[in-house]
mmCIF file of C-alpha atoms in Angstrom:
data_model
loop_
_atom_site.group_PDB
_atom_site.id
_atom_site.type_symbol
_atom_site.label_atom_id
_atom_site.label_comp_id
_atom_site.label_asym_id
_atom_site.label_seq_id
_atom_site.Cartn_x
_atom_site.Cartn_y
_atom_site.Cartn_z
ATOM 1 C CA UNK A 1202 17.036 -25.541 27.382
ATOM 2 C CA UNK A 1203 19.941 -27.076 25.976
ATOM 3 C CA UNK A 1204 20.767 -31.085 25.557
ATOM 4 C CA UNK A 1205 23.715 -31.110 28.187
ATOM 5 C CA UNK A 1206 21.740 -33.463 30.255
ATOM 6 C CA UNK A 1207 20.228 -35.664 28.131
ATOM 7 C CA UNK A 1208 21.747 -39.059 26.012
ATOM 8 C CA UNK A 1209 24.540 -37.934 23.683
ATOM 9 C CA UNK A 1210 23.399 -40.680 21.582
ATOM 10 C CA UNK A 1211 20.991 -39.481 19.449
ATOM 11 C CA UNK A 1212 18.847 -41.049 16.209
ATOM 12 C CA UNK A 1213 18.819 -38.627 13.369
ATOM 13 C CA UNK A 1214 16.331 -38.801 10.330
ATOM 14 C CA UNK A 1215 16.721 -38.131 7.029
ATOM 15 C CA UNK A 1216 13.590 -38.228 4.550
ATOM 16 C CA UNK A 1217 12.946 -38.233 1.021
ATOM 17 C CA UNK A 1218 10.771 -38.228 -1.761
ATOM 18 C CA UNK A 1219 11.598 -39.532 -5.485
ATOM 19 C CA UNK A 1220 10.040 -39.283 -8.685
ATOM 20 C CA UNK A 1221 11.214 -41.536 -11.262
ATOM 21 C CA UNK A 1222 12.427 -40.327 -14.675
ATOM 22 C CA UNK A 1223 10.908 -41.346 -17.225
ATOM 23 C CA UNK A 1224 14.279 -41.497 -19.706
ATOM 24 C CA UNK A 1225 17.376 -41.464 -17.909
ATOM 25 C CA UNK A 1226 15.926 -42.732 -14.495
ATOM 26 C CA UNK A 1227 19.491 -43.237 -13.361
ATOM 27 C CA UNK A 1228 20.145 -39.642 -13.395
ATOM 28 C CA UNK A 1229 19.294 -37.820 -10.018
ATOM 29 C CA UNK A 1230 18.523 -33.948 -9.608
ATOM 30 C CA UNK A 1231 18.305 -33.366 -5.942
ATOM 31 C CA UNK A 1232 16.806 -30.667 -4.046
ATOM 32 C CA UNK A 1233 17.093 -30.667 -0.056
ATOM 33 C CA UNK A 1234 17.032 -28.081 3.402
ATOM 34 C CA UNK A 1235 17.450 -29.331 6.919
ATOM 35 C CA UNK A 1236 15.057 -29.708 9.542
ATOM 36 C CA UNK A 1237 16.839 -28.527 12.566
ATOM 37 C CA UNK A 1238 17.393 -25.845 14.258
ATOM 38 C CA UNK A 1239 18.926 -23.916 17.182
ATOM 39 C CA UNK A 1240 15.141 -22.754 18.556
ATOM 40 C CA UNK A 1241 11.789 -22.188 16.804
ATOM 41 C CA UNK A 1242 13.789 -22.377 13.228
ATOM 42 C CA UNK A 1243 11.529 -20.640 11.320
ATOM 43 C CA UNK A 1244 13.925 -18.596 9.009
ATOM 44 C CA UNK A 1245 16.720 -21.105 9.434
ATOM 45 C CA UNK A 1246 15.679 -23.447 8.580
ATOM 46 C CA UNK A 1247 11.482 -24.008 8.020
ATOM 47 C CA UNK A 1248 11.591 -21.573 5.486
ATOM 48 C CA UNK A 1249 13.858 -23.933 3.286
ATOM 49 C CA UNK A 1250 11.988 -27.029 3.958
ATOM 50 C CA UNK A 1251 8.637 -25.932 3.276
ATOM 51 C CA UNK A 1252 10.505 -24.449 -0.218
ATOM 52 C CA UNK A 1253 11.370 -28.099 -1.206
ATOM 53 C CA UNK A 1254 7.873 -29.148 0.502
ATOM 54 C CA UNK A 1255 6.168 -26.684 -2.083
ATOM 55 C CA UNK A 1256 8.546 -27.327 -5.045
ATOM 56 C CA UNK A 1257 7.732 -31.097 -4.937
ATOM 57 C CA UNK A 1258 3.772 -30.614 -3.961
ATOM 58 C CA UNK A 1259 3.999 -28.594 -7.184
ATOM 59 C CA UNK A 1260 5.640 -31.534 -9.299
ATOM 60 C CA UNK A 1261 3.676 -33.777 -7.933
ATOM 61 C CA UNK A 1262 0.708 -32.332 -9.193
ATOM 62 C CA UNK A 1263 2.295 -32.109 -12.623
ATOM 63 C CA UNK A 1264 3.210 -35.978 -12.525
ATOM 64 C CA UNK A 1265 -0.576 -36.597 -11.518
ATOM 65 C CA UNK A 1266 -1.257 -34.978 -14.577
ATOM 66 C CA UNK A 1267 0.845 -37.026 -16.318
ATOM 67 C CA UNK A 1268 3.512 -34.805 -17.115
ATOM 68 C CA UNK A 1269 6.499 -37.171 -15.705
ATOM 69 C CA UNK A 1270 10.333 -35.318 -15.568
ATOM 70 C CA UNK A 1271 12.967 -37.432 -17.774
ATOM 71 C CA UNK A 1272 15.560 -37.759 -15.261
ATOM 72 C CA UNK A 1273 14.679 -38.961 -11.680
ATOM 73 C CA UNK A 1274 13.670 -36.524 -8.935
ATOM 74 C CA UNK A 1275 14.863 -36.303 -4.956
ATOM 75 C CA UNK A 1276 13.532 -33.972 -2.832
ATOM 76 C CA UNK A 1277 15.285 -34.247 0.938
ATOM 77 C CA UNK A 1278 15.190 -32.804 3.947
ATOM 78 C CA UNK A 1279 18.085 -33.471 6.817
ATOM 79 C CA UNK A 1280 18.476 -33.734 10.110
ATOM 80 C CA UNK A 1281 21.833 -32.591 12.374
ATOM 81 C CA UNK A 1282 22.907 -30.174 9.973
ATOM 82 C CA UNK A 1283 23.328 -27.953 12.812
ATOM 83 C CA UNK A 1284 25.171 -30.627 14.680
ATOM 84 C CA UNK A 1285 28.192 -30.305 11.710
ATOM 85 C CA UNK A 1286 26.073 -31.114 8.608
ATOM 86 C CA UNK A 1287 25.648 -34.574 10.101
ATOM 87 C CA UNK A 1288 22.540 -35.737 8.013
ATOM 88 C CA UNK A 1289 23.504 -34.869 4.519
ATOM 89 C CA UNK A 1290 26.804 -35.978 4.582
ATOM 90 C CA UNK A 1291 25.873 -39.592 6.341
ATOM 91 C CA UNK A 1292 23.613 -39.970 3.328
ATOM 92 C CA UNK A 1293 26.310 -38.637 0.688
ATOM 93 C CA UNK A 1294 29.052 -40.992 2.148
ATOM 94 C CA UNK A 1295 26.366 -44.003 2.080
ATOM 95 C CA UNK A 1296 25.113 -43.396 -1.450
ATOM 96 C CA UNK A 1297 28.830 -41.617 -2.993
ATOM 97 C CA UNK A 1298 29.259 -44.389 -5.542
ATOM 98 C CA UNK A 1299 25.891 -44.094 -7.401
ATOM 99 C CA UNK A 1300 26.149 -40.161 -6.572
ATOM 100 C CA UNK A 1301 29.465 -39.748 -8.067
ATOM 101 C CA UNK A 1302 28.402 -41.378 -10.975
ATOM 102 C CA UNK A 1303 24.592 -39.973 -11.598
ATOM 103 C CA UNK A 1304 23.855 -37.000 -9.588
ATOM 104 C CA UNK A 1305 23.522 -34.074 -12.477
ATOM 105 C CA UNK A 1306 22.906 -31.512 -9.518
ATOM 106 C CA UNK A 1307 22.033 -30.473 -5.763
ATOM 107 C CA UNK A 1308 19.992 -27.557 -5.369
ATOM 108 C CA UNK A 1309 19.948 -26.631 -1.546
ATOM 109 C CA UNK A 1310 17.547 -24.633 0.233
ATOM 110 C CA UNK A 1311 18.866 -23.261 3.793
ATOM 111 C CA UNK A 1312 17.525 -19.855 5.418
ATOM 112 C CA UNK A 1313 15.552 -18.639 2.288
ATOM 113 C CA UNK A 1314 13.725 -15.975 3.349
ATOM 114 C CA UNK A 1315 14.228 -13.417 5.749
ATOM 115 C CA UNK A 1316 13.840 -10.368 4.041
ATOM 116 C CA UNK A 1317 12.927 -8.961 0.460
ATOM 117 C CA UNK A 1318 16.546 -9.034 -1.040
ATOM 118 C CA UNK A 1319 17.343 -11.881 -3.402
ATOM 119 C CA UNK A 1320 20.708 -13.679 -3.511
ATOM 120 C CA UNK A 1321 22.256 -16.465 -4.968
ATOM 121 C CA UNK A 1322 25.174 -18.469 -5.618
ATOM 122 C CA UNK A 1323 26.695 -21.905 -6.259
ATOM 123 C CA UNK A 1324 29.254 -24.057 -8.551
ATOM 124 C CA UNK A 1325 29.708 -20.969 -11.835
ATOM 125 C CA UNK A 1326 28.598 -23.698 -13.599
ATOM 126 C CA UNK A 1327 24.783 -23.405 -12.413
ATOM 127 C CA UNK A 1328 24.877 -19.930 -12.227
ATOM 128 C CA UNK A 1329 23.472 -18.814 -15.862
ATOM 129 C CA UNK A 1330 20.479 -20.847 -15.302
ATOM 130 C CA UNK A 1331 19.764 -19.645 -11.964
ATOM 131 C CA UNK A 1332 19.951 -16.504 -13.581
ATOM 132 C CA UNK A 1333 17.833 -17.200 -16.345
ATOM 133 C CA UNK A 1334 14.824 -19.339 -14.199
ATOM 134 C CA UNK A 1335 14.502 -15.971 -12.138
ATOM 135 C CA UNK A 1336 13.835 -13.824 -15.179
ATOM 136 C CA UNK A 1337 11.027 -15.564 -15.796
ATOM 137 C CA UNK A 1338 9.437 -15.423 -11.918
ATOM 138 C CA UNK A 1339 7.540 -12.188 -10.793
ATOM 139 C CA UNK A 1340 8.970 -10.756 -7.774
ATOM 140 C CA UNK A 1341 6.332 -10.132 -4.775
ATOM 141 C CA UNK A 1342 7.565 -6.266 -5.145
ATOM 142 C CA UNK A 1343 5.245 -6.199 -8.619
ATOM 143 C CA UNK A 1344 8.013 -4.349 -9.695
ATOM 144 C CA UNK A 1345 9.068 -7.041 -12.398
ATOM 145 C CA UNK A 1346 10.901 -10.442 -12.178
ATOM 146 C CA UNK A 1347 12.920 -11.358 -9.461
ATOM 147 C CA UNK A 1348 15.946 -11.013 -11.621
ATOM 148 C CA UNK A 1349 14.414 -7.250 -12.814
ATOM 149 C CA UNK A 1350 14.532 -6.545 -8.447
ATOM 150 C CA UNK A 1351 17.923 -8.111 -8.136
ATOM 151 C CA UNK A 1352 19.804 -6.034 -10.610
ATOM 152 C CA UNK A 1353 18.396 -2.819 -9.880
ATOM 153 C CA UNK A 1354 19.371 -3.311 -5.962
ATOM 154 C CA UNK A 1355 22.812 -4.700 -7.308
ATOM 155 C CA UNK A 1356 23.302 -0.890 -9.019
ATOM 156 C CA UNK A 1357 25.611 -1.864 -11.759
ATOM 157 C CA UNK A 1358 27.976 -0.103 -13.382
ATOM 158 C CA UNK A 1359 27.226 -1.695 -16.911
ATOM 159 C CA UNK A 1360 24.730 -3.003 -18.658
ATOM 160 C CA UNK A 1361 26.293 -6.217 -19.489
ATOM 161 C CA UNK A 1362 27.517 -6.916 -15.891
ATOM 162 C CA UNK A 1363 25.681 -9.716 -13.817
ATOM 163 C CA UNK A 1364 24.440 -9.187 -9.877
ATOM 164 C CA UNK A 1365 27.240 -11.014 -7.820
ATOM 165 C CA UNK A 1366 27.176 -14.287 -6.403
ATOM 166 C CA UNK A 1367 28.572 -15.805 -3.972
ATOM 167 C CA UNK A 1368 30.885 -19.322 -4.655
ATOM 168 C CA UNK A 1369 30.524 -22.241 -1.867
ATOM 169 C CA UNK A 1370 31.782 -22.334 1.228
ATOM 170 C CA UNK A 1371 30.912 -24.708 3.849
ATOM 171 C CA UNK A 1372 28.365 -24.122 6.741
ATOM 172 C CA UNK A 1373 25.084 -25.847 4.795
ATOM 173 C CA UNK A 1374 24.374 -29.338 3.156
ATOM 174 C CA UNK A 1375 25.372 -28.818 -0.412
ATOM 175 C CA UNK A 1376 29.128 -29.475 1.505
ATOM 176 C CA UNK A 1377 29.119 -33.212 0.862
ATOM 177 C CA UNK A 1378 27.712 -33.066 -2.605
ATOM 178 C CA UNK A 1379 30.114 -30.442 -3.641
ATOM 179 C CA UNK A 1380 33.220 -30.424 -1.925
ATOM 180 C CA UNK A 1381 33.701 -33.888 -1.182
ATOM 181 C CA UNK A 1382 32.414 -35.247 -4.845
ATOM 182 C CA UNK A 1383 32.480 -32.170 -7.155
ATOM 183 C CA UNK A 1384 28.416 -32.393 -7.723
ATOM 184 C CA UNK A 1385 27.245 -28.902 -9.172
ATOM 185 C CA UNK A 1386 24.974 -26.798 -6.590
ATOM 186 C CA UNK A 1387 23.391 -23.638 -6.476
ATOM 187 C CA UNK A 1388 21.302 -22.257 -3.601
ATOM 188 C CA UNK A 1389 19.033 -19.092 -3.165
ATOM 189 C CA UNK A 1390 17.152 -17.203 -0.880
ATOM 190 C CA UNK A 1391 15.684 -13.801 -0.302
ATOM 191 C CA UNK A 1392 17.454 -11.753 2.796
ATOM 192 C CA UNK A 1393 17.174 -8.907 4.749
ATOM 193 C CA UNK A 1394 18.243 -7.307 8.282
ATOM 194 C CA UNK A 1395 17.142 -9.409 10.807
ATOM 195 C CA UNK A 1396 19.427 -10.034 13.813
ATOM 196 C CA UNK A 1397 17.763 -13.367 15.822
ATOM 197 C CA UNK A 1398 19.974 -15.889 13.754
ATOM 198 C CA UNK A 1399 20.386 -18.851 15.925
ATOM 199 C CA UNK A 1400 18.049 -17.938 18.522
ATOM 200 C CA UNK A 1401 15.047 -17.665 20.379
ATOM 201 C CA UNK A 1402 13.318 -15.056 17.973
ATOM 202 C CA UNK A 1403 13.511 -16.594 14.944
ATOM 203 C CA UNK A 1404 10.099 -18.034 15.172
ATOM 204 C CA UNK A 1405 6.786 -17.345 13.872
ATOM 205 C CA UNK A 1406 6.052 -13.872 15.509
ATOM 206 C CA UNK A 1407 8.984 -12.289 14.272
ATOM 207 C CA UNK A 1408 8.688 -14.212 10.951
ATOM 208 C CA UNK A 1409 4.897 -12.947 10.341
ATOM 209 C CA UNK A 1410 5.951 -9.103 11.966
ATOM 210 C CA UNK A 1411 8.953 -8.588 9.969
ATOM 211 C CA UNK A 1412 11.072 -11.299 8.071
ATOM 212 C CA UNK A 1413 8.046 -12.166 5.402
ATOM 213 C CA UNK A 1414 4.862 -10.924 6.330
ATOM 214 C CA UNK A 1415 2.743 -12.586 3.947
ATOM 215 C CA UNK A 1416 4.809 -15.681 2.995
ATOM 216 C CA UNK A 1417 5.120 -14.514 -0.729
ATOM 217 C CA UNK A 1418 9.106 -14.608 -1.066
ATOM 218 C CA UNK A 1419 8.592 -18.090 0.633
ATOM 219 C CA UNK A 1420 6.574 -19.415 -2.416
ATOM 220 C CA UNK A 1421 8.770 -17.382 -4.248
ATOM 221 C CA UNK A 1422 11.708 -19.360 -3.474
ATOM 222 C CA UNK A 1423 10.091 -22.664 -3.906
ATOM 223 C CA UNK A 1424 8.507 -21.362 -7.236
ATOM 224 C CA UNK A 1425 12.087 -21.141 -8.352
ATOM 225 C CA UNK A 1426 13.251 -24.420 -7.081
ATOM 226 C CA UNK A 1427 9.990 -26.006 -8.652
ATOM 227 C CA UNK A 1428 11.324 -24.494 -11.631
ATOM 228 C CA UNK A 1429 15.065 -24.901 -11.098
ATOM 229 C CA UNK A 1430 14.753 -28.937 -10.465
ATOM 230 C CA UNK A 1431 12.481 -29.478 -13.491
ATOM 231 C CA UNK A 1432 15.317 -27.403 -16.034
ATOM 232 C CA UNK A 1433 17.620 -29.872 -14.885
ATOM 233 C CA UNK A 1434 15.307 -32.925 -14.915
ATOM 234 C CA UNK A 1435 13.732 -32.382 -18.335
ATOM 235 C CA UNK A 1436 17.226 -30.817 -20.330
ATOM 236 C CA UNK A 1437 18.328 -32.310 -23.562
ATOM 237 C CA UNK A 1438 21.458 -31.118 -22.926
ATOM 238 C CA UNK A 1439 22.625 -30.303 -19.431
ATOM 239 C CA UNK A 1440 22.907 -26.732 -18.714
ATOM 240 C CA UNK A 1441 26.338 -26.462 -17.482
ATOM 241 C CA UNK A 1442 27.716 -23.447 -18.234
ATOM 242 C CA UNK A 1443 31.533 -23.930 -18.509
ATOM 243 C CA UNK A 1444 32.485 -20.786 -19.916
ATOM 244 C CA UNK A 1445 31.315 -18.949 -16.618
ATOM 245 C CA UNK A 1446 33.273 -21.985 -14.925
ATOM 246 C CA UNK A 1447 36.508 -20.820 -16.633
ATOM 247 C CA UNK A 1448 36.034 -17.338 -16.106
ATOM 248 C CA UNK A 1449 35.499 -18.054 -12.511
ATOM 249 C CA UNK A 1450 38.640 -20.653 -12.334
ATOM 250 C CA UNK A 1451 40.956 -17.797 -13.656
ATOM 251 C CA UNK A 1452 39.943 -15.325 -11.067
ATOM 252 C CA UNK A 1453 41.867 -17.837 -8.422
ATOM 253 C CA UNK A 1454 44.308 -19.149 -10.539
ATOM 254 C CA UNK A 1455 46.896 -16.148 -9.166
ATOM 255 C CA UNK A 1456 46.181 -16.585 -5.949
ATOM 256 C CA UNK A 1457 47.488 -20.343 -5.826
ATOM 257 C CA UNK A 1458 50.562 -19.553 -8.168
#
């Protein structure tokens, strides 16, 4: 079925959940995934929103237990972001002053898990502290952390090199956050061959068969993100890492000269 025949005018949602801080409450650390989907959507994109789902059912039970985050919470989910991002970047032109001006991250969560091989990416200046949340998170292998499973698959040719990842693009929701008003973001996901992107198999039976049999690398991912947003929420100090920034800056710098 396709919508060829029906209204081209269409409502679109957008939801969210918020946890005040409890010290800089006008600081905001989103994390979001979209809804929609080209059929069934369960790679691309349930598994993403039932990571945020998970990461803020985990927070919340730490704020019921009155553990509250400093800096104010947003967990989102979008609609239309296979229609050209249209959800996400309705609400990030609506909200870009207070954005522009508070928004210490976005942390988005798009097609996370597929397979058993862990990726990441995002602004360099997220990237240490991705890096450092996943040492700390056991990878459904047993074979160590996720960051133990990601370097050994990465085969490096030094000890003191890092697994590559990948700088934004375009083609997901962290677009309007990043591109348009230079918010940090970092995304992650676990991968592997799969071949029914954007269509009819991408549902449940192929998800339960072969993408991630027994849903660990989806609470996997949200673990992290769980993780990830409270880092950001409950730092003293920010952890931007600028020298990784710079190193990463330099690396284009010929190509524009």
């Amino acid at each position: 079925n396709t919508d060829a025949s029906t209204n081209p005018y269409k409502e679109i949602w957008d939801t969210f959940g918020v946890i005040r801080g409890t010290d800089y409450p006008d600081d905001i650390v989103m994390i979001g995934g979209h809804r929609d989907a080209w059929g069934p959507g369960a790679a691309d994109n349930v598994s993403g929103t039932v990571s945020v789902l998970e990461a803020a059912h985990a927070i919340a039970d730490q704020v019921k237990a009155g553990r509250r985050p400093k800096r104010t919470l947003v967990f989102a989910t979008w609609d239309a972001e296979e229609w050209g991002l249209i959800g996400s970047t309705e609400y990030v032109e609506d909200d870009s002053l207070r954005l522009r001006k508070n928004a210490v991250g976005y942390l988005n969560q798009d097609d996370i898990a597929q397979g058993p091989n862990f990726s990441g990416g995002g602004s360099p200046s997220l990237r240490s502290m991705l890096r450092d949340i996943v040492k700390k998170v056991p990878d459904p292998s047993k074979q160590g952390s996720v960051y133990d499973v990601w370097r050994k698959r990465a085969n490096l040719a030094a000890d003191s090199l890092e697994p590559p990842m990948g700088d934004p693009g375009g083609g997901s929701d962290f677009a309007g956050f990043y591109n348009h008003l230079g918010i940090p973001i970092v995304d992650w996901g676990f991968g592997g061959e799969s071949g029914m992107y954007h269509s009819q198999y991408d549902d449940f039976a192929w998800m339960s068969r072969f993408g991630d049999t027994s849903f660990a690398y989806h609470a996997t991912a949200a673990a992290i993100g769980a993780a990830m947003v409270l880092r950001l929420a409950n730092a003293d100090i920010l952890p931007y890492d600028y020298v990784e920034f710079a190193q990463t800056m330099e690396r284009y710098v010929p190509g524009i000269d």
